PDB file of C-alpha atoms in Angstrom:
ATOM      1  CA  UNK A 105       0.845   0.632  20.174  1.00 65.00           C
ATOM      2  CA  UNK A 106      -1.909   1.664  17.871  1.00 77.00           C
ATOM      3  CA  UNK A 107       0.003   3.042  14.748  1.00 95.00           C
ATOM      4  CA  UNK A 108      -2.788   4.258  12.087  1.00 97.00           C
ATOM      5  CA  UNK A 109      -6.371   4.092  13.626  1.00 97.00           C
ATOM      6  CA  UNK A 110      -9.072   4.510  10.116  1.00 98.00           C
ATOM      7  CA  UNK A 111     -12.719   4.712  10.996  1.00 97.00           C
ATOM      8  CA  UNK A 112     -15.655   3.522  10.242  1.00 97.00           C
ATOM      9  CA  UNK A 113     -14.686   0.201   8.708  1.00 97.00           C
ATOM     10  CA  UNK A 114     -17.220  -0.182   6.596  1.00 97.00           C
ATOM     11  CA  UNK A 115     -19.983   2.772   5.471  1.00 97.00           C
ATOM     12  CA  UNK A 116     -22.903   2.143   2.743  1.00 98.00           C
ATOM     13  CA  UNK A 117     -23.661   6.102   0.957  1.00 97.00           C
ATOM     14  CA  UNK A 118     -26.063   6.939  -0.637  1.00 98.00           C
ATOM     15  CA  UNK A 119     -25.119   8.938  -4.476  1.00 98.00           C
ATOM     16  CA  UNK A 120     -24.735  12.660  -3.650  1.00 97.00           C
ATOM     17  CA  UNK A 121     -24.120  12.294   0.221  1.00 98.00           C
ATOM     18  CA  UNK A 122     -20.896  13.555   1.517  1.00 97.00           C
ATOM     19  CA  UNK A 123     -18.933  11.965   4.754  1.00 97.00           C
ATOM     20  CA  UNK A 124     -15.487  12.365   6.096  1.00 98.00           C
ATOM     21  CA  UNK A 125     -13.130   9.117   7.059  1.00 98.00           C
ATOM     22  CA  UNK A 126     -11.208   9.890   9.452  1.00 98.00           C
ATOM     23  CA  UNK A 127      -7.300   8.604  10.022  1.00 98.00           C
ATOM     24  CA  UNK A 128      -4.872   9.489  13.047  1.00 98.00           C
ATOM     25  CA  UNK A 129      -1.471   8.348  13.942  1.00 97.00           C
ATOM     26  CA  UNK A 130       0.749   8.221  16.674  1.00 96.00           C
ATOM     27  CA  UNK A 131       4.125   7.166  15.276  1.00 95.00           C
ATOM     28  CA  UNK A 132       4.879  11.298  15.039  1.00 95.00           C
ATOM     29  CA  UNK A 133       5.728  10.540  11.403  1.00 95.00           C
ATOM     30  CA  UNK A 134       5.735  13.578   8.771  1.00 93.00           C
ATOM     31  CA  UNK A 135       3.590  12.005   5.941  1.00 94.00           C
ATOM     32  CA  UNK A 136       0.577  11.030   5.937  1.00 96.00           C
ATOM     33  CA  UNK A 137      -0.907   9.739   2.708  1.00 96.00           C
ATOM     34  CA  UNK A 138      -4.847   8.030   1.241  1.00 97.00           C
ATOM     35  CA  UNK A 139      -5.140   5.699  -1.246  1.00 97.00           C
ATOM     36  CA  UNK A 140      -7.808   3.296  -2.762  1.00 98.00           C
ATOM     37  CA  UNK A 141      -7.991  -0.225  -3.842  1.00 97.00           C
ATOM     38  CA  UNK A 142      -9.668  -1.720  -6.465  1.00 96.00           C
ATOM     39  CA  UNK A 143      -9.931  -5.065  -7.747  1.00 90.00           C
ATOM     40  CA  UNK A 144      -7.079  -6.122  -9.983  1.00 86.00           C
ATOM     41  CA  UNK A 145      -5.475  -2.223  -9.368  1.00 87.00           C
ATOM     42  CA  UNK A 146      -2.330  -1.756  -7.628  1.00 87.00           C
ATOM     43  CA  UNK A 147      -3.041   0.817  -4.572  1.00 94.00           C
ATOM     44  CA  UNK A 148      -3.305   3.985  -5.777  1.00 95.00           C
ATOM     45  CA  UNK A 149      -2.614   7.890  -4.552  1.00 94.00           C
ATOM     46  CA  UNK A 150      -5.420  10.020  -3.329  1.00 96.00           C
ATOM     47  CA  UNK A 151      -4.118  12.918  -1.272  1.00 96.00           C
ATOM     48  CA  UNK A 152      -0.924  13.175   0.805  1.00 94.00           C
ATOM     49  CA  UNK A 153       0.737  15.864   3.138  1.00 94.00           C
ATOM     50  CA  UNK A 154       4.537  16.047   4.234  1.00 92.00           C
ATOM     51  CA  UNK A 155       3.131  17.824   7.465  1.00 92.00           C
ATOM     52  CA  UNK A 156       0.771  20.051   9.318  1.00 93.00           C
ATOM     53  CA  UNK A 157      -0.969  22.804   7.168  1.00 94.00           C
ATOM     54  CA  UNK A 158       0.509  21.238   3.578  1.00 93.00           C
ATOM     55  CA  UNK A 159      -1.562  18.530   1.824  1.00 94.00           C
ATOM     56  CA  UNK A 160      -1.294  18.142  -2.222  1.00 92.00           C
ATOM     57  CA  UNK A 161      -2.747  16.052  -4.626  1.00 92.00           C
ATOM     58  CA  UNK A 162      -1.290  12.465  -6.037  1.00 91.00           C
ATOM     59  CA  UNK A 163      -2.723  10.609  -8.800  1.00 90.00           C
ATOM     60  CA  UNK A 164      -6.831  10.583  -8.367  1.00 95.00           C
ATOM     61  CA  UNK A 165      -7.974  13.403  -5.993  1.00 96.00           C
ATOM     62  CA  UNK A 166     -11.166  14.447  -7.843  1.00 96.00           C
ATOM     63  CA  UNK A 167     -13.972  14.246  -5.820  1.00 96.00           C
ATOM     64  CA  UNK A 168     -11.914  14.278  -2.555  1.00 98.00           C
ATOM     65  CA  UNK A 169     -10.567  16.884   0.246  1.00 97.00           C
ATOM     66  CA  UNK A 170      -8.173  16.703   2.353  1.00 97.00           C
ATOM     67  CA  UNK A 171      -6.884  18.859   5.709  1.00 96.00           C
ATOM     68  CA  UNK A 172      -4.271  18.185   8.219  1.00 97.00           C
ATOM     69  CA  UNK A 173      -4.510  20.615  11.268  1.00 97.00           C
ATOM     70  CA  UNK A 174      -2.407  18.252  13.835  1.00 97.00           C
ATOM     71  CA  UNK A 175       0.332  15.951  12.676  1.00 96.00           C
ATOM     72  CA  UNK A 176      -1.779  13.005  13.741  1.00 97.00           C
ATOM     73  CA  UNK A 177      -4.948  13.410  12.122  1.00 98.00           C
ATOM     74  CA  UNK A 178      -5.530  13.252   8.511  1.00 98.00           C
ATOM     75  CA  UNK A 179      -9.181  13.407   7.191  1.00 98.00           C
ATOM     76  CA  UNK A 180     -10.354  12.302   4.151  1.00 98.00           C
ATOM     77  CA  UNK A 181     -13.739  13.832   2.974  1.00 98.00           C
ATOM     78  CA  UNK A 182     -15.722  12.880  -0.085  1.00 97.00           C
ATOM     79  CA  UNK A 183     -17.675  16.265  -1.266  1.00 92.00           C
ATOM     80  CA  UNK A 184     -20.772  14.412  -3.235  1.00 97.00           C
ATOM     81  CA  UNK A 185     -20.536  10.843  -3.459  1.00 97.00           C
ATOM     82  CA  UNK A 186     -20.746   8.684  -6.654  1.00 97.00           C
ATOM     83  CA  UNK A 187     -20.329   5.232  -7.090  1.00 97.00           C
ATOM     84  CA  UNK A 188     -17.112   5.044  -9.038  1.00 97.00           C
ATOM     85  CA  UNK A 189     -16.039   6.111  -5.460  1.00 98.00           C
ATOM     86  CA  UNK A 190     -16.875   2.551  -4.006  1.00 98.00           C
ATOM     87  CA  UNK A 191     -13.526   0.863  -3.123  1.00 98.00           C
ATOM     88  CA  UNK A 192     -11.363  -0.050  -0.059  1.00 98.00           C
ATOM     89  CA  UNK A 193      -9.408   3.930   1.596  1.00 98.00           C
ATOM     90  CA  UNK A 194      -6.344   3.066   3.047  1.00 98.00           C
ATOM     91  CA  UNK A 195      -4.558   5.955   5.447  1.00 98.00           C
ATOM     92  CA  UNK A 196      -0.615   5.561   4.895  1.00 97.00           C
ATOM     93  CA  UNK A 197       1.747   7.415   7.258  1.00 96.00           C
ATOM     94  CA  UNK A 198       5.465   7.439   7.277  1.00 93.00           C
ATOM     95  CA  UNK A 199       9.075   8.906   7.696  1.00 90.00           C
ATOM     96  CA  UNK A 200      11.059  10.523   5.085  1.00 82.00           C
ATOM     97  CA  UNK A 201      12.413   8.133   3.158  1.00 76.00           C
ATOM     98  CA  UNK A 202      10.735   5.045   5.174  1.00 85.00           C
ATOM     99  CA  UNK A 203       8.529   2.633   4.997  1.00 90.00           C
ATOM    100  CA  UNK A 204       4.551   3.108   4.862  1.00 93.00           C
ATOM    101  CA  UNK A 205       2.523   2.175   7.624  1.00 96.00           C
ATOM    102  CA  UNK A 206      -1.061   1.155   6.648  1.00 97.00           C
ATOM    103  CA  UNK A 207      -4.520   1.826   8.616  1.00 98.00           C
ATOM    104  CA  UNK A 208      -7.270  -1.312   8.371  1.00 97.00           C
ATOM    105  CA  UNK A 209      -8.871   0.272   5.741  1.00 97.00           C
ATOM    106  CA  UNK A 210     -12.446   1.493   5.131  1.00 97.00           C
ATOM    107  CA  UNK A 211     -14.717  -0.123   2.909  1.00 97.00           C
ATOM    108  CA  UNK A 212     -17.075   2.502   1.193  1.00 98.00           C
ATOM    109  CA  UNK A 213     -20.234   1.186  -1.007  1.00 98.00           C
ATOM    110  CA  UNK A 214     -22.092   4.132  -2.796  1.00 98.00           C
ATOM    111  CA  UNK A 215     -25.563   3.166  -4.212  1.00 97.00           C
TER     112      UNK A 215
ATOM    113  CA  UNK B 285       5.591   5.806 -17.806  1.00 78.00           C
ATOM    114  CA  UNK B 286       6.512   4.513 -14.101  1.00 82.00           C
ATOM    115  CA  UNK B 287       4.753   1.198 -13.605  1.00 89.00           C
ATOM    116  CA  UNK B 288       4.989  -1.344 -11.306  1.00 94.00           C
ATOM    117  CA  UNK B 289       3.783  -5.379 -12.842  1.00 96.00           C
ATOM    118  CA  UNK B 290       3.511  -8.332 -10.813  1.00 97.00           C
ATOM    119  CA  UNK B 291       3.621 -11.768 -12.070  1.00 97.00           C
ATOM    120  CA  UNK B 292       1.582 -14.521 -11.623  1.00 97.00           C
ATOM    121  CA  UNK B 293      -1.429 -12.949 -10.334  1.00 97.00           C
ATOM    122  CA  UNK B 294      -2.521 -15.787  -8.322  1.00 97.00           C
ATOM    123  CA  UNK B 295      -0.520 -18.909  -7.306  1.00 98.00           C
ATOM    124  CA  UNK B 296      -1.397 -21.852  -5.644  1.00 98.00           C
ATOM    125  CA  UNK B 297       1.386 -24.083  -4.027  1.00 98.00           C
ATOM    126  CA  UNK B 298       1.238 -27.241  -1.843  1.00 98.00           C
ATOM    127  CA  UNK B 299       3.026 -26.884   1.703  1.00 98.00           C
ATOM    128  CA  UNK B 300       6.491 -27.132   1.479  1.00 97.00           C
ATOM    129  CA  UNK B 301       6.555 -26.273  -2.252  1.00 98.00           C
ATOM    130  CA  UNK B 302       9.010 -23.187  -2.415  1.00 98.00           C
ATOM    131  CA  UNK B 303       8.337 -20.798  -5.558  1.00 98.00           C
ATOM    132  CA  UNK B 304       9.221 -17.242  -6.305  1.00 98.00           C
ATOM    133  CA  UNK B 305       6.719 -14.411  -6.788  1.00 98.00           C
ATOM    134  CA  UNK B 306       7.754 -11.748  -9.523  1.00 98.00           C
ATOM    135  CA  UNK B 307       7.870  -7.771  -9.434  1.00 98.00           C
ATOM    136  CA  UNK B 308       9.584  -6.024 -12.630  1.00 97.00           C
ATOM    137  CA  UNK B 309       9.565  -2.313 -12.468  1.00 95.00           C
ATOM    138  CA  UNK B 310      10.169   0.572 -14.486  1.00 91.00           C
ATOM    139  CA  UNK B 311      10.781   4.027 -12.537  1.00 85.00           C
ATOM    140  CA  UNK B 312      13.001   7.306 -13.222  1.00 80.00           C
ATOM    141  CA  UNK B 313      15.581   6.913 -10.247  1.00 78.00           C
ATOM    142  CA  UNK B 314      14.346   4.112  -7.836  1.00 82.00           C
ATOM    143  CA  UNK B 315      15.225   5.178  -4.471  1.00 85.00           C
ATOM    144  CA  UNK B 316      13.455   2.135  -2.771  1.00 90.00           C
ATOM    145  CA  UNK B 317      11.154  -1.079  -3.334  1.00 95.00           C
ATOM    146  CA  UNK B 318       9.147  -2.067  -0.888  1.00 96.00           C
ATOM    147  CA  UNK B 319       7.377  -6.097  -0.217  1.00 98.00           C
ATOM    148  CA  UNK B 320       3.762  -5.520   1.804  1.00 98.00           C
ATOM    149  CA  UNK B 321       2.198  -8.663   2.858  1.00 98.00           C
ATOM    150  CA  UNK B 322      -1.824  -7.997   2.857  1.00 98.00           C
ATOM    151  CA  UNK B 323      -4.191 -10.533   4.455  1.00 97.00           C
ATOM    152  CA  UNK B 324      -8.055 -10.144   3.485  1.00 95.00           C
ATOM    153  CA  UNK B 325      -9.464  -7.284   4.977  1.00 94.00           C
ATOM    154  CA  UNK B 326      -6.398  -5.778   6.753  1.00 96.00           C
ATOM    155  CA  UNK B 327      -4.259  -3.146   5.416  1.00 97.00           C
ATOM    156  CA  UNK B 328      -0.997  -3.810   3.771  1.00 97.00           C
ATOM    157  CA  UNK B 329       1.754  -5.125   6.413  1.00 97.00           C
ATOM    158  CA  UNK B 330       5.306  -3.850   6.009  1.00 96.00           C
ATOM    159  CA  UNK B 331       8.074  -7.226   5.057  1.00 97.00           C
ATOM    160  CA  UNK B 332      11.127  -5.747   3.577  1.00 95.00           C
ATOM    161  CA  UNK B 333      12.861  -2.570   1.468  1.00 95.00           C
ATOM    162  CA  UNK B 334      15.606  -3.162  -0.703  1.00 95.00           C
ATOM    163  CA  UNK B 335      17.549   0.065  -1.961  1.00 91.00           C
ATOM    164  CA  UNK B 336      19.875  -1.267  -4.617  1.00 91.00           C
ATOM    165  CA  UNK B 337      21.060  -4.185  -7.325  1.00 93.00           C
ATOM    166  CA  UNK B 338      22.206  -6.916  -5.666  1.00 96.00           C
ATOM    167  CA  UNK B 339      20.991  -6.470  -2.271  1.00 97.00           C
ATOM    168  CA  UNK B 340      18.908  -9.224  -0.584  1.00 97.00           C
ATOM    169  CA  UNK B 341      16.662  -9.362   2.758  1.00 97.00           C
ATOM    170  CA  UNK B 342      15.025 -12.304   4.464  1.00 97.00           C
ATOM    171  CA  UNK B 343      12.369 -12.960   7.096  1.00 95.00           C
ATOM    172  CA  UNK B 344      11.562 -16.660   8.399  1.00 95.00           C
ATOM    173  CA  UNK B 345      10.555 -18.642   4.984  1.00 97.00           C
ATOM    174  CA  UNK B 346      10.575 -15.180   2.794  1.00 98.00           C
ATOM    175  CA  UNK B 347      13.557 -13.792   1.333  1.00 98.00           C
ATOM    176  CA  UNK B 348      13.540 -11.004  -1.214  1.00 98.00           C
ATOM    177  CA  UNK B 349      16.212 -10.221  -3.711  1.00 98.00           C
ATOM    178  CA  UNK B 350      16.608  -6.741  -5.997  1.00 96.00           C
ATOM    179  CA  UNK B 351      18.261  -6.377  -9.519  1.00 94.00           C
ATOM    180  CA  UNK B 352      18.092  -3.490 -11.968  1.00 90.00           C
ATOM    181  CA  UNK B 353      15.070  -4.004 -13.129  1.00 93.00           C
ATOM    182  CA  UNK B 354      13.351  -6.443 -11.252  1.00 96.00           C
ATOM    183  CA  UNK B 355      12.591  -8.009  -7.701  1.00 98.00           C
ATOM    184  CA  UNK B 356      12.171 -11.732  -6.495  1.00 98.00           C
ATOM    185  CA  UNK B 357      10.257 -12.583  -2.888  1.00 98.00           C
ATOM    186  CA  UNK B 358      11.114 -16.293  -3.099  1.00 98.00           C
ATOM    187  CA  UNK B 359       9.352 -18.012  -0.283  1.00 98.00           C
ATOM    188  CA  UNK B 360      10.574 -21.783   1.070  1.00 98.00           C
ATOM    189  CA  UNK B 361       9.278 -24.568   1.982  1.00 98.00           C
ATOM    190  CA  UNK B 362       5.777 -22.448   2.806  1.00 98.00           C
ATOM    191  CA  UNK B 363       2.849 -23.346   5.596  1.00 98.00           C
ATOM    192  CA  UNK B 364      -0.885 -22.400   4.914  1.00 98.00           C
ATOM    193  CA  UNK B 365      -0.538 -19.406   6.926  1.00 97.00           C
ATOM    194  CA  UNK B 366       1.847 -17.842   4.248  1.00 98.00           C
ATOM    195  CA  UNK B 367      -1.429 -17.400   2.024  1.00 98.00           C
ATOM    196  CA  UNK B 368      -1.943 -13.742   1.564  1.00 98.00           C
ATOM    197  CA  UNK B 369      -1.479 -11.128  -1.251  1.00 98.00           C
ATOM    198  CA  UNK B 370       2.005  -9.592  -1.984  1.00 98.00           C
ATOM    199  CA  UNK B 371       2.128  -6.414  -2.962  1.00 98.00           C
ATOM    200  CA  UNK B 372       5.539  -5.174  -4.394  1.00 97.00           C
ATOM    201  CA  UNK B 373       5.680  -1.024  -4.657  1.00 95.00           C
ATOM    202  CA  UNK B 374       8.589   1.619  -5.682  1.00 92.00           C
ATOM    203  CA  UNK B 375       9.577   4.823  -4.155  1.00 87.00           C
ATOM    204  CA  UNK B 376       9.501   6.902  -7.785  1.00 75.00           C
ATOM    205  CA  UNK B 377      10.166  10.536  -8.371  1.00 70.00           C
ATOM    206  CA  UNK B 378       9.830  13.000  -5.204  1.00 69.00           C
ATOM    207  CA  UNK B 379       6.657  15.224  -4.596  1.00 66.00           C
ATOM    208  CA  UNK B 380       6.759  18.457  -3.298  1.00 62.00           C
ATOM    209  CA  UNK B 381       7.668  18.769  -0.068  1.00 63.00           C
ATOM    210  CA  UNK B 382      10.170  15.775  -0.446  1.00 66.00           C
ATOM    211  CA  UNK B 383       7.107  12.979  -0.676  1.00 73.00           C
ATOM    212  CA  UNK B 384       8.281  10.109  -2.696  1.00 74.00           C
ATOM    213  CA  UNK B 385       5.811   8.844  -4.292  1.00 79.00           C
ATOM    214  CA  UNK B 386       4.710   4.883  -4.262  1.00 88.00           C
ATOM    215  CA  UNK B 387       3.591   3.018  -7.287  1.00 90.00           C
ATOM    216  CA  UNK B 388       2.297  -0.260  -6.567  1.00 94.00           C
ATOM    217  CA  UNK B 389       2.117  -3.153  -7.952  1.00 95.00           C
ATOM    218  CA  UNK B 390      -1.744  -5.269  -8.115  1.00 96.00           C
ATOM    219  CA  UNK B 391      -0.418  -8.194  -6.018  1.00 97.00           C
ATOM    220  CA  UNK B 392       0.136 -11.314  -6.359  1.00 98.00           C
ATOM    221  CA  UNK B 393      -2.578 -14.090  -4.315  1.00 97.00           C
ATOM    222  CA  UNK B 394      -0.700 -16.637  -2.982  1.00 98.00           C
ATOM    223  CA  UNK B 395      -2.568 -19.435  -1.181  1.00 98.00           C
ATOM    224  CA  UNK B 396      -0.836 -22.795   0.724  1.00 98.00           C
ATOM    225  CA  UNK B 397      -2.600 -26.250   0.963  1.00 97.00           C
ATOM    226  CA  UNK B 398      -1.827 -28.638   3.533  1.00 96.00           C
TER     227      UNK B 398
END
């Protein structure tokens, strides 16, 4: 019973690089949803998408994309990183109406 | 503004010293508010939802209570392995495509001494 698989873990960039973080579910649920965490900040909204082919923004999407081709994967890329970007990504799926379930996280460091 | 403040920030209690941790919210039409237990370096872990006033859920030593404007997780007689963060969040105003949004609270740190 895996529930929301995030990879890597952990990943040092370098300013300017790009990478993707990758998130996938199998609970079959209809939203998926990214968000970081800072120090002494509540969790906050990246991207989400309320199925296949629809993604939208939340509350701090600059500087990310988004995609969701399959209703289990849901990719988070950074386009040029910079290091207001370092924090902790958290992948966030759920039902309509139901509670979030939460990836392991990926800790990001951009120098 | 919707917003989402958690009080105390940290707390420190000796075992079997019960206390209550502190979420007071303000939100256009709350349609849910949701307790996460998060241990370092793990993504939040699901505890309880509460949907309206009055309304009251519990789980072993953690029970969590909802009024108009405010939620309690009181937690008794706690062991050491209670010590996490506790992250208190709100299901606000709906998205597009029906996605209800989730304001969060920053958590309180709770740790347990033998």
């Amino acid at each position: 019973n895996a529930g929301v698989t995030q990879t890597p873990k952990f990943q040092v960039l370098k300013t300017g690089q790009s990478m993707t973080l990758q998130c996938a579910q199998d609970m079959n649920h209809e939203y998926m949803s990214w968000y970081r965490q800072d120090p002494g900040m509540g969790l906050r909204l990246i991207h989400y998408s309320v199925g296949a082919g629809i993604t939208d923004q939340g509350e701090v999407p600059n500087g990310y994309n988004v995609s969701r081709s399959t209703t289990e994967d849901f990719p988070l890329r950074l386009l040029s990183a910079a290091p207001s970007q370092t924090s902790v990504y958290f992948c966030a799926s759920s039902s309509y109406g139901a509670e979030a379930f939460f990836g392991q996280g990926t800790r990001l460091t951009v120098v | 503004e919707d917003q989402v403040t958690q009080s105390p920030e940290a707390l420190r209690l000796q075992e079997g010293e019960s206390s209550s941790l502190n979420c007071s919210y303000t939100v256009s039409g709350l349609r849910g508010l949701f307790w996460y237990r998060q241990d370092p370096g793990k993504g939040p872990e699901f505890l309880f939802t509460l949907y309206s006033a009055g309304e009251e859920k519990e789980k072993e030593r953690l029970k969590a209570t909802l009024t108009k404007k405010e939620s309690f997780l009181h937690i008794t007689a706690p062991k050491p392995e209670d010590s996490a963060t506790y992250l208190c969040a709100v299901q606000g105003p709906m998205f597009s495509g029906g996605y209800n949004k989730l304001i969060f609270g920053a958590g309180t740190r709770l740790a347990v001494h033998p």
